[in-house]
């Protein structure tokens, strides 16, 4: 590969963030098991601030894979120079690019809408949920 430093650092970013995820999720799972997770604002802040890290780790892993195999498409067999096509028009490539970008934009917007909806709703407190379950409801009969 031409850019050894970029491959090296992108790999270490990916692995470092993966290790961080394992550690922080193990701690969060332990705190949730002990019913302390929602009483510790510092832990909730760490989880919130770690939200973009999976996307960064994914991109770093992609950089590692793609830059690490250059100049090969299939290592040792097919160089990238031989892997291009002359039959694909510019319009077809642009249409595909716009389609994928639109799909990811739509999925990203849906993700943001769902996260904001859940954040505005807030957590359900266990005592509140127990009280709501304990309220007697009118029995539905055959004639109701």
CSV table of C-alpha atoms in Angstrom, one decimal:
chain,number,residue,atom,x,y,z
A,1,UNK,CA,0.0,0.0,0.0
A,2,UNK,CA,1.1,3.6,-0.7
A,3,UNK,CA,-0.3,5.1,2.5
A,4,UNK,CA,1.0,2.9,5.3
A,5,UNK,CA,0.5,5.5,8.0
A,6,UNK,CA,-3.2,6.0,7.1
A,7,UNK,CA,-3.8,2.2,7.1
A,8,UNK,CA,-2.0,1.9,10.5
A,9,UNK,CA,-3.8,4.8,12.2
A,10,UNK,CA,-7.2,3.9,10.8
A,11,UNK,CA,-6.8,0.3,12.0
A,12,UNK,CA,-5.8,1.5,15.5
A,13,UNK,CA,-8.7,3.9,15.6
A,14,UNK,CA,-11.1,1.1,14.7
A,15,UNK,CA,-9.7,-1.3,17.3
A,16,UNK,CA,-9.4,1.3,20.0
A,17,UNK,CA,-13.0,2.4,19.6
A,18,UNK,CA,-14.1,-1.3,19.6
A,19,UNK,CA,-12.3,-1.8,22.9
A,20,UNK,CA,-13.8,1.3,24.3
A,21,UNK,CA,-17.3,0.0,23.2
A,22,UNK,CA,-16.8,-3.3,25.0
A,23,UNK,CA,-15.6,-1.6,28.2
A,24,UNK,CA,-18.3,1.1,28.3
A,25,UNK,CA,-21.1,-1.4,27.4
A,26,UNK,CA,-19.9,-3.9,30.0
A,27,UNK,CA,-20.0,-1.1,32.6
A,28,UNK,CA,-23.4,0.1,31.4
A,29,UNK,CA,-24.8,-3.5,31.5
A,30,UNK,CA,-23.4,-4.0,35.0
A,31,UNK,CA,-25.0,-0.7,36.2
A,32,UNK,CA,-28.3,-1.6,34.5
A,33,UNK,CA,-28.2,-5.0,36.3
A,34,UNK,CA,-27.6,-3.2,39.6
A,35,UNK,CA,-30.4,-0.8,38.7
A,36,UNK,CA,-28.1,2.2,39.0
A,37,UNK,CA,-27.6,3.2,35.4
A,38,UNK,CA,-30.3,5.9,35.3
A,39,UNK,CA,-29.2,7.4,38.6
A,40,UNK,CA,-25.7,8.2,37.3
A,41,UNK,CA,-25.7,11.2,35.0
A,42,UNK,CA,-22.0,10.9,34.2
A,43,UNK,CA,-22.6,7.5,32.7
A,44,UNK,CA,-25.5,8.7,30.7
A,45,UNK,CA,-23.3,11.5,29.4
A,46,UNK,CA,-20.6,9.0,28.4
A,47,UNK,CA,-23.2,6.9,26.5
A,48,UNK,CA,-24.6,10.0,24.8
A,49,UNK,CA,-21.2,11.3,23.8
A,50,UNK,CA,-20.1,7.9,22.5
A,51,UNK,CA,-23.0,7.9,20.0
A,52,UNK,CA,-21.0,8.9,16.9
A,53,UNK,CA,-18.1,6.5,17.7
A,54,UNK,CA,-19.6,3.4,16.0
A,55,UNK,CA,-19.8,5.4,12.7
A,56,UNK,CA,-16.2,6.6,13.1
A,57,UNK,CA,-15.0,3.0,13.8
A,58,UNK,CA,-17.0,1.7,10.8
A,59,UNK,CA,-15.4,4.3,8.5
A,60,UNK,CA,-11.9,3.7,9.9
A,61,UNK,CA,-12.4,0.0,9.3
A,62,UNK,CA,-13.5,0.7,5.7
A,63,UNK,CA,-10.4,2.9,5.2
A,64,UNK,CA,-8.2,0.0,6.6
A,65,UNK,CA,-9.8,-2.5,4.2
A,66,UNK,CA,-9.8,-0.4,1.1
A,67,UNK,CA,-6.4,1.4,1.5
A,68,UNK,CA,-4.7,-1.7,2.8
A,69,UNK,CA,-5.4,-3.7,-0.4
A,70,UNK,CA,-4.3,-1.0,-2.9
A,71,UNK,CA,-3.3,-1.3,-5.7
A,72,UNK,CA,-5.2,-4.6,-5.9
A,73,UNK,CA,-8.9,-5.5,-6.2
A,74,UNK,CA,-8.1,-9.1,-5.6
A,75,UNK,CA,-4.7,-9.2,-3.9
A,76,UNK,CA,-2.0,-10.6,-6.2
A,77,UNK,CA,-4.5,-11.4,-9.0
A,78,UNK,CA,-6.4,-8.3,-10.2
A,79,UNK,CA,-4.9,-4.8,-10.0
A,80,UNK,CA,-7.3,-1.8,-9.7
A,81,UNK,CA,-6.3,-0.6,-13.2
A,82,UNK,CA,-7.9,-3.7,-14.7
A,83,UNK,CA,-10.9,-3.6,-12.5
A,84,UNK,CA,-12.7,-0.6,-14.1
A,85,UNK,CA,-15.3,-0.8,-16.8
A,86,UNK,CA,-15.9,1.2,-20.0
A,87,UNK,CA,-19.5,0.1,-20.4
A,88,UNK,CA,-20.9,2.0,-17.5
A,89,UNK,CA,-22.1,5.5,-18.5
A,90,UNK,CA,-21.6,8.6,-16.4
A,91,UNK,CA,-25.4,8.9,-16.1
A,92,UNK,CA,-25.8,5.4,-14.7
A,93,UNK,CA,-23.0,5.9,-12.2
A,94,UNK,CA,-24.6,9.3,-11.1
A,95,UNK,CA,-28.0,7.7,-10.9
A,96,UNK,CA,-26.7,4.9,-8.6
A,97,UNK,CA,-24.8,7.4,-6.5
A,98,UNK,CA,-27.8,9.6,-6.0
A,99,UNK,CA,-30.0,6.6,-5.2
A,100,UNK,CA,-27.6,5.3,-2.5
A,101,UNK,CA,-27.1,8.8,-1.1
A,102,UNK,CA,-30.9,9.3,-1.0
A,103,UNK,CA,-31.5,6.0,0.7
A,104,UNK,CA,-28.9,6.7,3.4
A,105,UNK,CA,-30.2,10.2,3.8
A,106,UNK,CA,-33.7,8.8,4.4
A,107,UNK,CA,-32.4,6.2,6.8
A,108,UNK,CA,-30.4,8.9,8.6
A,109,UNK,CA,-33.4,11.2,9.0
A,110,UNK,CA,-35.6,8.3,10.2
A,111,UNK,CA,-32.9,7.5,12.8
A,112,UNK,CA,-32.8,11.1,14.0
A,113,UNK,CA,-36.6,11.3,14.2
A,114,UNK,CA,-36.8,8.1,16.2
A,115,UNK,CA,-34.0,9.1,18.6
A,116,UNK,CA,-35.6,12.5,19.2
A,117,UNK,CA,-39.0,10.9,19.8
A,118,UNK,CA,-37.6,8.6,22.4
A,119,UNK,CA,-35.5,11.3,24.0
A,120,UNK,CA,-38.5,13.6,24.3
A,121,UNK,CA,-40.6,10.7,25.8
A,122,UNK,CA,-38.0,10.0,28.4
A,123,UNK,CA,-37.4,6.9,30.5
A,124,UNK,CA,-40.3,5.1,32.1
A,125,UNK,CA,-39.8,5.0,35.8
A,126,UNK,CA,-40.5,1.6,37.3
A,127,UNK,CA,-42.8,2.9,40.0
A,128,UNK,CA,-44.8,4.8,37.5
A,129,UNK,CA,-45.1,1.7,35.3
A,130,UNK,CA,-46.2,-0.3,38.3
A,131,UNK,CA,-48.8,2.3,39.3
A,132,UNK,CA,-50.2,2.3,35.8
A,133,UNK,CA,-50.5,-1.4,35.8
A,134,UNK,CA,-52.2,-1.4,39.2
A,135,UNK,CA,-55.0,0.9,38.1
A,136,UNK,CA,-58.2,-1.2,37.8
A,137,UNK,CA,-59.7,-1.2,34.3
A,138,UNK,CA,-63.3,-1.6,33.4
A,139,UNK,CA,-63.9,-5.2,32.3
A,140,UNK,CA,-64.9,-5.5,28.7
A,141,UNK,CA,-68.0,-7.7,28.5
A,142,UNK,CA,-69.8,-9.3,25.7
A,143,UNK,CA,-72.4,-6.5,25.4
A,144,UNK,CA,-69.9,-3.5,25.8
